[in-house]
mmCIF file of C-alpha atoms in Angstrom:
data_model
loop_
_atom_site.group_PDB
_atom_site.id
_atom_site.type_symbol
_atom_site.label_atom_id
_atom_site.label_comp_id
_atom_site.label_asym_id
_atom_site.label_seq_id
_atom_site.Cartn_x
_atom_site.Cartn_y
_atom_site.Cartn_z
ATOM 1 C CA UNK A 47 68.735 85.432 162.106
ATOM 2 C CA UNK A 48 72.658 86.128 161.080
ATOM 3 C CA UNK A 49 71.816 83.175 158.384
ATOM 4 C CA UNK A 50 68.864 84.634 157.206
ATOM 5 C CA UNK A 51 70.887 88.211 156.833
ATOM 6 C CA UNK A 52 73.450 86.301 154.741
ATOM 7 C CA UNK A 53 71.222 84.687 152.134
ATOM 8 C CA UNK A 54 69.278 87.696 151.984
ATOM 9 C CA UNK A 55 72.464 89.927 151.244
ATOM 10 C CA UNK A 56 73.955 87.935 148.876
ATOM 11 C CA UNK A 57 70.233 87.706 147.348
ATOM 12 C CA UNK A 58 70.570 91.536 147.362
ATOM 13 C CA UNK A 59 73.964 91.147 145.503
ATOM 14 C CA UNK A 60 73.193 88.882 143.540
ATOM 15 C CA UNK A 61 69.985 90.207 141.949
ATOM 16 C CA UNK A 62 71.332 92.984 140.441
ATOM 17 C CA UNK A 63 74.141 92.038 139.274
ATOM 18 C CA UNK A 64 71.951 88.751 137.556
ATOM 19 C CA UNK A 65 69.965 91.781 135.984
ATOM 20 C CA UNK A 66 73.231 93.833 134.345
ATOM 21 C CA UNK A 67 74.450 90.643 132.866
ATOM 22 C CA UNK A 68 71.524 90.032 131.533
ATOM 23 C CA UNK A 69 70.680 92.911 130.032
ATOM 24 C CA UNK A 70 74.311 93.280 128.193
ATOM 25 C CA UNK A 71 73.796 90.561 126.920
ATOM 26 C CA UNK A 72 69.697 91.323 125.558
ATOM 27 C CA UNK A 73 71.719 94.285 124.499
ATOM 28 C CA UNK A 74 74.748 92.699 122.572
ATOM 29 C CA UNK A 75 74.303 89.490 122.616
ATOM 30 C CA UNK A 76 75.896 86.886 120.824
ATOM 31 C CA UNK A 77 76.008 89.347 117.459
ATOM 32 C CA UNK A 78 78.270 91.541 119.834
ATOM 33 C CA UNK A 79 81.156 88.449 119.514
ATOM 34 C CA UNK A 80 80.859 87.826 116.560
ATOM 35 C CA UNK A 81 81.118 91.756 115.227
ATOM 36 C CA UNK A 82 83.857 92.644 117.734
ATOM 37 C CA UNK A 83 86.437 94.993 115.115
ATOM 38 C CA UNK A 84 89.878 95.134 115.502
ATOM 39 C CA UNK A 85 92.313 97.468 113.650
ATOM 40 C CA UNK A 86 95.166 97.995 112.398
ATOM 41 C CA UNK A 87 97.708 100.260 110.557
ATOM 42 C CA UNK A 88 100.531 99.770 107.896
ATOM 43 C CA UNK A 89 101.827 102.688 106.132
ATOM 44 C CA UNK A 90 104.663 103.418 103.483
ATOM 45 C CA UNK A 91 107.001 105.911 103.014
ATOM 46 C CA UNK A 92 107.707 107.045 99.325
ATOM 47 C CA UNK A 93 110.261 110.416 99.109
ATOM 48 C CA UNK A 94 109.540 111.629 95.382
ATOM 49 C CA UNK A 95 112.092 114.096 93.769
ATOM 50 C CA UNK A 96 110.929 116.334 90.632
ATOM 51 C CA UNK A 97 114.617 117.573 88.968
ATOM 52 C CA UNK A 98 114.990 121.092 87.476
ATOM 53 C CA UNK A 99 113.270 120.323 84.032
ATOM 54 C CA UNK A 100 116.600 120.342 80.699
ATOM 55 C CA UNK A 101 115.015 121.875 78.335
ATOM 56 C CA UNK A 102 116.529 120.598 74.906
ATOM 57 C CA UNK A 103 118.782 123.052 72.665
ATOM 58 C CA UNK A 104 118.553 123.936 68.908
ATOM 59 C CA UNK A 105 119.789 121.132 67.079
ATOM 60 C CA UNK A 106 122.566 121.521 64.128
ATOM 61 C CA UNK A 107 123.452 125.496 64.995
ATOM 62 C CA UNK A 108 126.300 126.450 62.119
ATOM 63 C CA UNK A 109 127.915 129.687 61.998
ATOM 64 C CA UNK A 110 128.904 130.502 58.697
ATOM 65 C CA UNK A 111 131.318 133.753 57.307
ATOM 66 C CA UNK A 112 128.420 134.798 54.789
ATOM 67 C CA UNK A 113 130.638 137.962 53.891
ATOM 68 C CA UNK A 114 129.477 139.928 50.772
ATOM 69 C CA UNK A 115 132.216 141.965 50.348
ATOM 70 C CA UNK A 116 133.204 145.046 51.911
ATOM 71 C CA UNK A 117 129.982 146.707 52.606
ATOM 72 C CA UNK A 118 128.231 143.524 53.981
ATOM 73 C CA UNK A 119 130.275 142.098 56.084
ATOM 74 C CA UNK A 120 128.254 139.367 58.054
ATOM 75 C CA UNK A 121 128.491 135.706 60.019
ATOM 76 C CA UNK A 122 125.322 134.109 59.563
ATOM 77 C CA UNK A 123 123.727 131.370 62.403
ATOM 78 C CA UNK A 124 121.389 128.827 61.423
ATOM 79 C CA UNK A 125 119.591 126.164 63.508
ATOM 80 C CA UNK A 126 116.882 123.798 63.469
ATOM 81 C CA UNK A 127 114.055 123.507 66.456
ATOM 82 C CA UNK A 128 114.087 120.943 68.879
ATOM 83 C CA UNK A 129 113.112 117.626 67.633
ATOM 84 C CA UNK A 130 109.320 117.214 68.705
ATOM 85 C CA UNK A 131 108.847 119.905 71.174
ATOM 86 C CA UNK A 132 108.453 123.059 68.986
ATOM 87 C CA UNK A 133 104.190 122.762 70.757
ATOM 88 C CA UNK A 134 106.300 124.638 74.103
ATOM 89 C CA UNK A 135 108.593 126.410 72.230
ATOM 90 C CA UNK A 136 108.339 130.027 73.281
ATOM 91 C CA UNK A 137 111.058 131.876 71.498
ATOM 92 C CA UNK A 138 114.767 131.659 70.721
ATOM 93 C CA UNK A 139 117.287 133.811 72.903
ATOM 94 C CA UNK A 140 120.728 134.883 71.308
ATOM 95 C CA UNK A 141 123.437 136.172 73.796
ATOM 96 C CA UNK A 142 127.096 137.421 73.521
ATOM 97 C CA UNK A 143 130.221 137.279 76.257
ATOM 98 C CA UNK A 144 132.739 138.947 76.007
ATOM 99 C CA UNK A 145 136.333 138.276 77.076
ATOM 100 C CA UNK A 146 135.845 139.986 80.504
ATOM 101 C CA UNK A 147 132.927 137.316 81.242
ATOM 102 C CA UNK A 148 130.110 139.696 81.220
ATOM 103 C CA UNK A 149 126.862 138.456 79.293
ATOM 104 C CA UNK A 150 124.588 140.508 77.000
ATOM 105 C CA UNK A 151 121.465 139.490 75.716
ATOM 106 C CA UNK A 152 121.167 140.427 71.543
ATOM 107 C CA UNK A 153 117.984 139.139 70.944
ATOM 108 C CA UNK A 154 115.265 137.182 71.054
ATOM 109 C CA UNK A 155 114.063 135.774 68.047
ATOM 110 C CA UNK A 156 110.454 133.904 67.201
ATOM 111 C CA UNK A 157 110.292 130.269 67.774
ATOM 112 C CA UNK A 158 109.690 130.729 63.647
ATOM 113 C CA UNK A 159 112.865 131.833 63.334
ATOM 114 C CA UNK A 160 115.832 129.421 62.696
ATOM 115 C CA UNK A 161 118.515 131.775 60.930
ATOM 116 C CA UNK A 162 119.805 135.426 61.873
ATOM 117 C CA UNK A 163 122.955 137.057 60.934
ATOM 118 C CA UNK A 164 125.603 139.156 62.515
ATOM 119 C CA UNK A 165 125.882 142.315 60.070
ATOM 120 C CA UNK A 166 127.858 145.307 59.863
ATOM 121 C CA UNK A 167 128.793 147.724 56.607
ATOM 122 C CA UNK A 168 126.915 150.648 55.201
ATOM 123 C CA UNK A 169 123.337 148.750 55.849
ATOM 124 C CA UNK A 170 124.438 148.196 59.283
ATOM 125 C CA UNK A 171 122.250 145.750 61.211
ATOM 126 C CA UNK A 172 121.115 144.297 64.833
ATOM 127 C CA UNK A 173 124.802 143.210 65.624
ATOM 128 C CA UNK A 174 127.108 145.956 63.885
ATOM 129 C CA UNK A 175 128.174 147.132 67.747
ATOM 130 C CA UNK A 176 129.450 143.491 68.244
ATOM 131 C CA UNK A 177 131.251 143.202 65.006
ATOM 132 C CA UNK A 178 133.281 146.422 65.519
ATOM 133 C CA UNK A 179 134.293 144.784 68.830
ATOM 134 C CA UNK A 180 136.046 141.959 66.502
ATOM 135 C CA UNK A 181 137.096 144.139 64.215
ATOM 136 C CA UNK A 182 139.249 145.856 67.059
ATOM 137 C CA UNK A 183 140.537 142.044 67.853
ATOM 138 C CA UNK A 184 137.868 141.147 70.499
ATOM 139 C CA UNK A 185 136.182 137.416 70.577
ATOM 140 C CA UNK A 186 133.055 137.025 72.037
ATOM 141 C CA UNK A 187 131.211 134.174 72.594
ATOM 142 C CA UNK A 188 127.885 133.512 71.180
ATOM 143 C CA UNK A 189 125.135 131.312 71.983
ATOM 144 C CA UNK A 190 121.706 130.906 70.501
ATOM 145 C CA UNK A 191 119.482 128.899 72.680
ATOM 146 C CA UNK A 192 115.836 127.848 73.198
ATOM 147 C CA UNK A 193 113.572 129.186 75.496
ATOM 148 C CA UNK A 194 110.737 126.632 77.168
ATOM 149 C CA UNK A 195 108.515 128.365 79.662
ATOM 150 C CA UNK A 196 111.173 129.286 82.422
ATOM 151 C CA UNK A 197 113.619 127.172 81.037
ATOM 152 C CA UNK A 198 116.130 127.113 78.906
ATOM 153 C CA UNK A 199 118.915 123.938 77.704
ATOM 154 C CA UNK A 200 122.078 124.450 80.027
ATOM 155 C CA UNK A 201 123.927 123.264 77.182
ATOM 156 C CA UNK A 202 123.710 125.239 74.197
ATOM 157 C CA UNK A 203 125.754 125.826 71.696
ATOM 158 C CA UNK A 204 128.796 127.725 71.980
ATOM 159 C CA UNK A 205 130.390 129.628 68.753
ATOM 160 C CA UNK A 206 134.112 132.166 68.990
ATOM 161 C CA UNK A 207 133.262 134.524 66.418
ATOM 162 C CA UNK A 208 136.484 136.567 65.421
ATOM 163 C CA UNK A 209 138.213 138.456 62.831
ATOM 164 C CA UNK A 210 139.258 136.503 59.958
ATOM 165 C CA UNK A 211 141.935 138.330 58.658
ATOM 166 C CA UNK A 212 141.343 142.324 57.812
ATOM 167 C CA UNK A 213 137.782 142.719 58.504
ATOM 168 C CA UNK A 214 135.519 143.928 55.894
ATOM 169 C CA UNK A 215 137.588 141.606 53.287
ATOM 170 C CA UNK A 216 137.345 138.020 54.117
ATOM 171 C CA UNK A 217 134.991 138.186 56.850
ATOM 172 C CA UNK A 218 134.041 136.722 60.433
ATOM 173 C CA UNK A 219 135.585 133.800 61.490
ATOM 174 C CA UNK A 220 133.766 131.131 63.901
ATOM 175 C CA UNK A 221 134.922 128.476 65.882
ATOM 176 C CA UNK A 222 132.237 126.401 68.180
ATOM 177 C CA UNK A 223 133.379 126.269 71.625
ATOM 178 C CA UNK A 224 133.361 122.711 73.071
ATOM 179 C CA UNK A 225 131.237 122.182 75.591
ATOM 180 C CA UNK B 128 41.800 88.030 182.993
ATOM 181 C CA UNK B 129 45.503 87.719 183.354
ATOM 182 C CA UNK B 130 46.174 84.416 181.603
ATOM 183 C CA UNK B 131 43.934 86.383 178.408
ATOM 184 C CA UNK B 132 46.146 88.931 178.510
ATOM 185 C CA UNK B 133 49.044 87.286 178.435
ATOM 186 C CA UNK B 134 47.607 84.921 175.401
ATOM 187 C CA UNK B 135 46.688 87.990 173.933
ATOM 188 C CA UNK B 136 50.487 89.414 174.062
ATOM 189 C CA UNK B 137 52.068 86.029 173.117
ATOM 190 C CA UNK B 138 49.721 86.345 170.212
ATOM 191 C CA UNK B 139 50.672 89.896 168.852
ATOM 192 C CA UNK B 140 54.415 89.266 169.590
ATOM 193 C CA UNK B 141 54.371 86.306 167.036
ATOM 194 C CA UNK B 142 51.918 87.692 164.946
ATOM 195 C CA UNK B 143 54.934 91.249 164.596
ATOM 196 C CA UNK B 144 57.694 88.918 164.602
ATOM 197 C CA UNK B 145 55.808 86.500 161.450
ATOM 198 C CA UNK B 146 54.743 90.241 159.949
ATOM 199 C CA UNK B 147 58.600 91.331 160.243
ATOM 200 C CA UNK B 148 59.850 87.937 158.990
ATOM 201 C CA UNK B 149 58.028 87.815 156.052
ATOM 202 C CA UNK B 150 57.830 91.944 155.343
ATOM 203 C CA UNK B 151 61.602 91.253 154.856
ATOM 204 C CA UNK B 152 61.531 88.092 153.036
ATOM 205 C CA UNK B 153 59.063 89.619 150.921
ATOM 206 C CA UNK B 154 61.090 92.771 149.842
ATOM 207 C CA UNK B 155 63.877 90.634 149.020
ATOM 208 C CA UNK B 156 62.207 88.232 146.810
ATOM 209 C CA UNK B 157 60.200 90.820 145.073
ATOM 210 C CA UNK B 158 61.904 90.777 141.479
ATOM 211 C CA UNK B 159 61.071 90.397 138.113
ATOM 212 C CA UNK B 160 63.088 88.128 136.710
ATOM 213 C CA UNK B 161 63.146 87.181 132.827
ATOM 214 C CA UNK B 162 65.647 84.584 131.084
ATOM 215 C CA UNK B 163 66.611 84.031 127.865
ATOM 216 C CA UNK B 164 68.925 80.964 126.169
ATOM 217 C CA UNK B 165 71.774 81.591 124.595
ATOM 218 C CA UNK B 166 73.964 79.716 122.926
ATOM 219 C CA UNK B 167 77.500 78.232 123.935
ATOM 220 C CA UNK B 168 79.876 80.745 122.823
ATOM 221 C CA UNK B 169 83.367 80.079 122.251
ATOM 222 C CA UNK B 170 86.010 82.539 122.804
ATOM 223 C CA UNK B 171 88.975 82.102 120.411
ATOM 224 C CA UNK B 172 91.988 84.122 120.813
ATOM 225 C CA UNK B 173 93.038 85.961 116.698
ATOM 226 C CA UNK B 174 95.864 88.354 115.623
ATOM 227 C CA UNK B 175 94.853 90.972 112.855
ATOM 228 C CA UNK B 176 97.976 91.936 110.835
ATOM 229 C CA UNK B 177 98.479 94.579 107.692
ATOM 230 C CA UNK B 178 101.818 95.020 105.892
ATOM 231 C CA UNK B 179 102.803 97.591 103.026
ATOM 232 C CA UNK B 180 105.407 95.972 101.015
ATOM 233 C CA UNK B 181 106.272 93.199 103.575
ATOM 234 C CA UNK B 182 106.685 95.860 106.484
ATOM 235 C CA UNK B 183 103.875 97.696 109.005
ATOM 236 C CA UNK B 184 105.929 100.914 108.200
ATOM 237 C CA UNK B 185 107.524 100.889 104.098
ATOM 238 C CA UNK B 186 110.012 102.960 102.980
ATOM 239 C CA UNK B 187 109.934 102.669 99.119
ATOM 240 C CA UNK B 188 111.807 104.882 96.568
ATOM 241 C CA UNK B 189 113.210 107.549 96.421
ATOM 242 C CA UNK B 190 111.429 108.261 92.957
ATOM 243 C CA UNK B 191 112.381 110.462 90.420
ATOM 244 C CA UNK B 192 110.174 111.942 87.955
ATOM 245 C CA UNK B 193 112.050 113.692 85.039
ATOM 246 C CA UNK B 194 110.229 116.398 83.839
ATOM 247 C CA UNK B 195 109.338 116.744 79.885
ATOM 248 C CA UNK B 196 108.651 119.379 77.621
ATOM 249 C CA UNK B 197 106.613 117.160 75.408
ATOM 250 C CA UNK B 198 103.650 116.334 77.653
ATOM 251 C CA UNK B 199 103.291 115.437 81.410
ATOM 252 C CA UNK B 200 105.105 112.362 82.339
ATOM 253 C CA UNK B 201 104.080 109.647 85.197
ATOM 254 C CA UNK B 202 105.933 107.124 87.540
ATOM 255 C CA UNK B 203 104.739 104.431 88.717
ATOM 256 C CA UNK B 204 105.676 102.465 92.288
ATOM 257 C CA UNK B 205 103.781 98.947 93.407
ATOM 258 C CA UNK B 206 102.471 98.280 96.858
ATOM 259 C CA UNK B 207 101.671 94.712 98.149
ATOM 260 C CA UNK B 208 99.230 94.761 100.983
ATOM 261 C CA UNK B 209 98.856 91.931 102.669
ATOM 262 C CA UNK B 210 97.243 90.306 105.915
ATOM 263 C CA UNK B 211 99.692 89.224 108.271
ATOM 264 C CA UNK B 212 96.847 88.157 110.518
ATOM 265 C CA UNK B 213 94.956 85.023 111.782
ATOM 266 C CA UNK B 214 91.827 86.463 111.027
ATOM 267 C CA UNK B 215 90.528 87.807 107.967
ATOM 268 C CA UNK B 216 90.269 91.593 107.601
ATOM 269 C CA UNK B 217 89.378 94.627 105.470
ATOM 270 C CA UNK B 218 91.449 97.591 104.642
ATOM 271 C CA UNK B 219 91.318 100.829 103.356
ATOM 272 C CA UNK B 220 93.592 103.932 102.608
ATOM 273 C CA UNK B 221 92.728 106.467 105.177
ATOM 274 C CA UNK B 222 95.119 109.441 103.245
ATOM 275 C CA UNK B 223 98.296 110.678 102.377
ATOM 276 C CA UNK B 224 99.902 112.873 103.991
ATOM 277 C CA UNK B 225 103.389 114.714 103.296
ATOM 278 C CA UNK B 226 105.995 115.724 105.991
ATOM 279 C CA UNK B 227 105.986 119.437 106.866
ATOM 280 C CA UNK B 228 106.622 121.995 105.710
ATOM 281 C CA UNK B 229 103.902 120.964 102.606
ATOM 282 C CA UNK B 230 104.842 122.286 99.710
ATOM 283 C CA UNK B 231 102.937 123.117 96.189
ATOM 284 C CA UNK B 232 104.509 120.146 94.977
ATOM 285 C CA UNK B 233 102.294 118.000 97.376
ATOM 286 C CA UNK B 234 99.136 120.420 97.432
ATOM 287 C CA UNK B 235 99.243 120.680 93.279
ATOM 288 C CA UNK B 236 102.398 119.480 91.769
ATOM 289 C CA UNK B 237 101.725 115.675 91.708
ATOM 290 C CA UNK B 238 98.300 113.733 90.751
ATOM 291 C CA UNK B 239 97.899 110.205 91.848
ATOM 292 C CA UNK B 240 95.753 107.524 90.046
ATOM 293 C CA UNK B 241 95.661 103.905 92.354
ATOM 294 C CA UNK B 242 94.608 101.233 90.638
ATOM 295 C CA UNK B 243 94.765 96.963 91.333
ATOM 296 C CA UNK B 244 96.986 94.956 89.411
ATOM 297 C CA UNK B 245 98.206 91.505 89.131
ATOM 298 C CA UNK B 246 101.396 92.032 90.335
ATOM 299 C CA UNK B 247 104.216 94.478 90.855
ATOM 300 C CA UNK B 248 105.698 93.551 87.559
ATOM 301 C CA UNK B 249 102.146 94.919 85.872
ATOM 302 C CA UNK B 250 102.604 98.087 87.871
ATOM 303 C CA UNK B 251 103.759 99.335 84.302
ATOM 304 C CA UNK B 252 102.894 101.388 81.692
ATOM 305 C CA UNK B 253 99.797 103.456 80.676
ATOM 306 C CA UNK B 254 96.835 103.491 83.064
ATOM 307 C CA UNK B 255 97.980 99.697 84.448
ATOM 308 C CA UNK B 256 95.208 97.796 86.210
ATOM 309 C CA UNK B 257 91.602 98.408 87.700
ATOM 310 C CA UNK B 258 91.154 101.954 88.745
ATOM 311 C CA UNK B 259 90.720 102.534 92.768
ATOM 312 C CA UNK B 260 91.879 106.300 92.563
ATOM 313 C CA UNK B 261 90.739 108.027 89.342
ATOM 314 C CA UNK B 262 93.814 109.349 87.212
ATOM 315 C CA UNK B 263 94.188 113.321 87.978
ATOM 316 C CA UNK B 264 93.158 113.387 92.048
ATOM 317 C CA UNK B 265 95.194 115.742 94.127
ATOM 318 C CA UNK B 266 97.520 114.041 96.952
ATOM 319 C CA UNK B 267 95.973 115.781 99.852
ATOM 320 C CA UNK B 268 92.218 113.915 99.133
ATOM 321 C CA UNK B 269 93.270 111.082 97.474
ATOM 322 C CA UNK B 270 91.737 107.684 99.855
ATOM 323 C CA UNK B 271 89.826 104.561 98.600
ATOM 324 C CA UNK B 272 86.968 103.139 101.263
ATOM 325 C CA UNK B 273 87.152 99.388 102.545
ATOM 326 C CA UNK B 274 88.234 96.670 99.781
ATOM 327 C CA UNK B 275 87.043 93.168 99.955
ATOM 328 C CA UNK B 276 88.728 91.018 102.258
ATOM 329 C CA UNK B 277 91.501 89.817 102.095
ATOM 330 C CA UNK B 278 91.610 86.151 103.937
ATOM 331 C CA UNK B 279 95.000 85.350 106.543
ATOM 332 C CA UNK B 280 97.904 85.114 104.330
ATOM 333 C CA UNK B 281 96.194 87.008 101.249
ATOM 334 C CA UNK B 282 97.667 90.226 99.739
ATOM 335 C CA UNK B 283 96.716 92.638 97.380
ATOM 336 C CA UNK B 284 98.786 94.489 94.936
ATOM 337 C CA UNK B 285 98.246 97.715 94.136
ATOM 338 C CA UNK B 286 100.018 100.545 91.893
ATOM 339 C CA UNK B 287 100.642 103.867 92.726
ATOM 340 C CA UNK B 288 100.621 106.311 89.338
ATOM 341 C CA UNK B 289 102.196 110.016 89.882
ATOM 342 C CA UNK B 290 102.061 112.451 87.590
ATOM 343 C CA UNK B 291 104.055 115.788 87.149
ATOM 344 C CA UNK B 292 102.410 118.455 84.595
ATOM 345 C CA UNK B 293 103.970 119.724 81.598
ATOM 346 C CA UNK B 294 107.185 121.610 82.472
ATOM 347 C CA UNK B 295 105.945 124.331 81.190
ATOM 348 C CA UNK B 296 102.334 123.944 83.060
ATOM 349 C CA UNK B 297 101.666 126.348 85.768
ATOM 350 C CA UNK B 298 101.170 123.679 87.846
ATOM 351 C CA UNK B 299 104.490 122.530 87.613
ATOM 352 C CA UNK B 300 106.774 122.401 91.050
ATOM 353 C CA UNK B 301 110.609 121.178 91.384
ATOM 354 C CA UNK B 302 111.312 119.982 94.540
ATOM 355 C CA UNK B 303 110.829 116.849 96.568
ATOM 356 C CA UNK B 304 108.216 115.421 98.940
ATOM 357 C CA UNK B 305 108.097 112.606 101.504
ATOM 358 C CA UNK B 306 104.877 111.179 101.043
ATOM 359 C CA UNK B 307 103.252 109.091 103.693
ATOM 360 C CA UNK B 308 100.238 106.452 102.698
ATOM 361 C CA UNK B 309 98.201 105.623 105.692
ATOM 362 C CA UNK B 310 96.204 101.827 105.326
ATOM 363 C CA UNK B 311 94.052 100.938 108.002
ATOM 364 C CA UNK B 312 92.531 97.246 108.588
ATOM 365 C CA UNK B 313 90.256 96.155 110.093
ATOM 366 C CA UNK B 314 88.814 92.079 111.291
ATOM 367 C CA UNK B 315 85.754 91.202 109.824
#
């Protein structure tokens, strides 16, 4: 009777268990093998830097005493665009500093505009303020520079104007400032 | 009288005890029972492997993209991918992700185009290769679905194209980014 018991337990254990394996593998089968996925991961790292854009300045600036005489006395700055870039040109900006460092903007001309002159006399003109500053010995600084978007060239061109002798007779004198 | 009793008892105590023998048997052996041959299947032990540039985790760069006034301007970077496996396998790039905080740069500042090439040395020049990731696709979606396999020891090389806008664009971003590329693999 114990005997009996036995087989018929481990019959009872048996059976089931028979019937799970069997129906994984109706289930899976030998497709399941075969298709078993494994994964894996790489990556890579890549830091990417975007500088403050230079824009370029206007080439060949010259600042020339273009003095007519008493009554028109004027320095006259010329300039050529940027080489190749005059599609995002947005305008020209002319600025003045003065010995005590602080900055003034004079103007801002068109990006069509490539010469402009400091004038004083009877006709007077844009920059007649600034020339009665070097008339009383003062040198300011001038730069013209172009204007991209936001941006403008860190490095443009510096010119000293100053009196060249008495004022009114032979003129404005300037000097560009190394950079 | 006696004697047919007692035959009569003898008789219905083996007659229970065969009933009980076999009501048990019979409970136990009732199954249905169904086979079905397979074949012999070997288990085999296999390693899947996936490098970027010869490492599970790259570091490549930094890059530097100058900006220009003249148009937008693109950089390119190579990644080898290979299978460092036993087995062959599949891969894909799941995305690309930038560490925090995200900036505009990431979100609209950069474009990628991913294309195959022959090598790292062709990573070069304009629109290099066969296009994975169209030219123009933001960072954030950019992802390419399962290529075809590459066997143990094969590699792929691909070439990663960014692109900055015009400087004066109003896309344009300054800054800097650390850009992660996630490749998953996967056995055949």
């Amino acid at each position: 009777m114990s005997i009996g018991s036995t087989i018929d337990g481990s019959r009872r254990l048996r059976l089931p268990l028979v019937a799970i394996l069997t129906a994984v593998l109706a289930l899976f089968g030998s497709a399941a093998i075969a298709n078993a996925l494994f994964t894996t991961t790489a990556t890579a790292t890549v830091t990417v830097a975007v500088p403050t854009p230079i824009a370029p300045r206007p080439a060949i600036v010259s600042c020339v005493n273009n003095n007519f005489g008493i009554l028109q006395v004027r320095a006259r700055f010329t300039w050529t665009a940027p080489a190749g870039t005059t599609a995002e040109l947005k305008e020209y900006v002319i600025r003045a500093k003065d010995s005590a460092g602080v900055v003034t903007e004079l103007a801002r001309p068109l990006k069509t505009t490539t010469t402009v002159d400091f004038q004083a006399g009877v006709v007077g003109g844009l920059f007649s303020g600034l020339l009665a500053l070097i008339a009383g010995g003062a040198q300011p600084l001038i730069t013209i520079n172009a204007v991209f978007g936001a941006y403008e060239s860190p490095s443009a061109f510096t010119y000293r104007l100053s009196s060249a002798g008495l004022l009114g007779l032979t003129g404005v004198g300037c000097t560009l400032v190394p950079a | 009288m006696t004697r047919r009793r007692n035959v009569a008892i003898r008789t219905g105590v083996v007659l229970v005890w065969l009933l009980a023998a076999l009501a048990g048997a019979g409970i136990a052996r009732a199954a249905w029972a169904d086979s079905e041959p397979i074949s012999r299947q070997r288990l085999t032990t296999g390693r899947v492997g996936l490098t970027a540039n010869g490492s599970a985790t790259a570091a490549i760069g930094p890059i530097t993209i100058t900006p220009s006034f003249a148009g937008p301007v693109t950089q390119h970077f190579p990644v080898t991918i290979a299978n460092v496996g036993n087995v062959g396998l599949t891969y894909q790039l799941d995305n690309i992700t930038a560490a925090a905080p995200t900036n505009a740069l990431f979100t609209t500042g950069l474009t990628v185009r991913v294309s195959k090439v022959t090598g790292s040395a062709a990573c070069t020049g304009t629109n290099p290769g066969t296009t994975i990731i169209a030219a123009g696709s933001a960072l954030p979606t950019a992802t390419f679905a399962l290529r075809p396999p590459l066997p143990p020891a094969g590699s792929e090389f691909l070439c990663f194209s960014l692109t900055i806008p015009l400087a004066t664009n109003a896309l344009f971003r300054e800054g800097s980014v650390a850009l992660t590329l996630h490749f998953h693999g996967q056995s055949l």
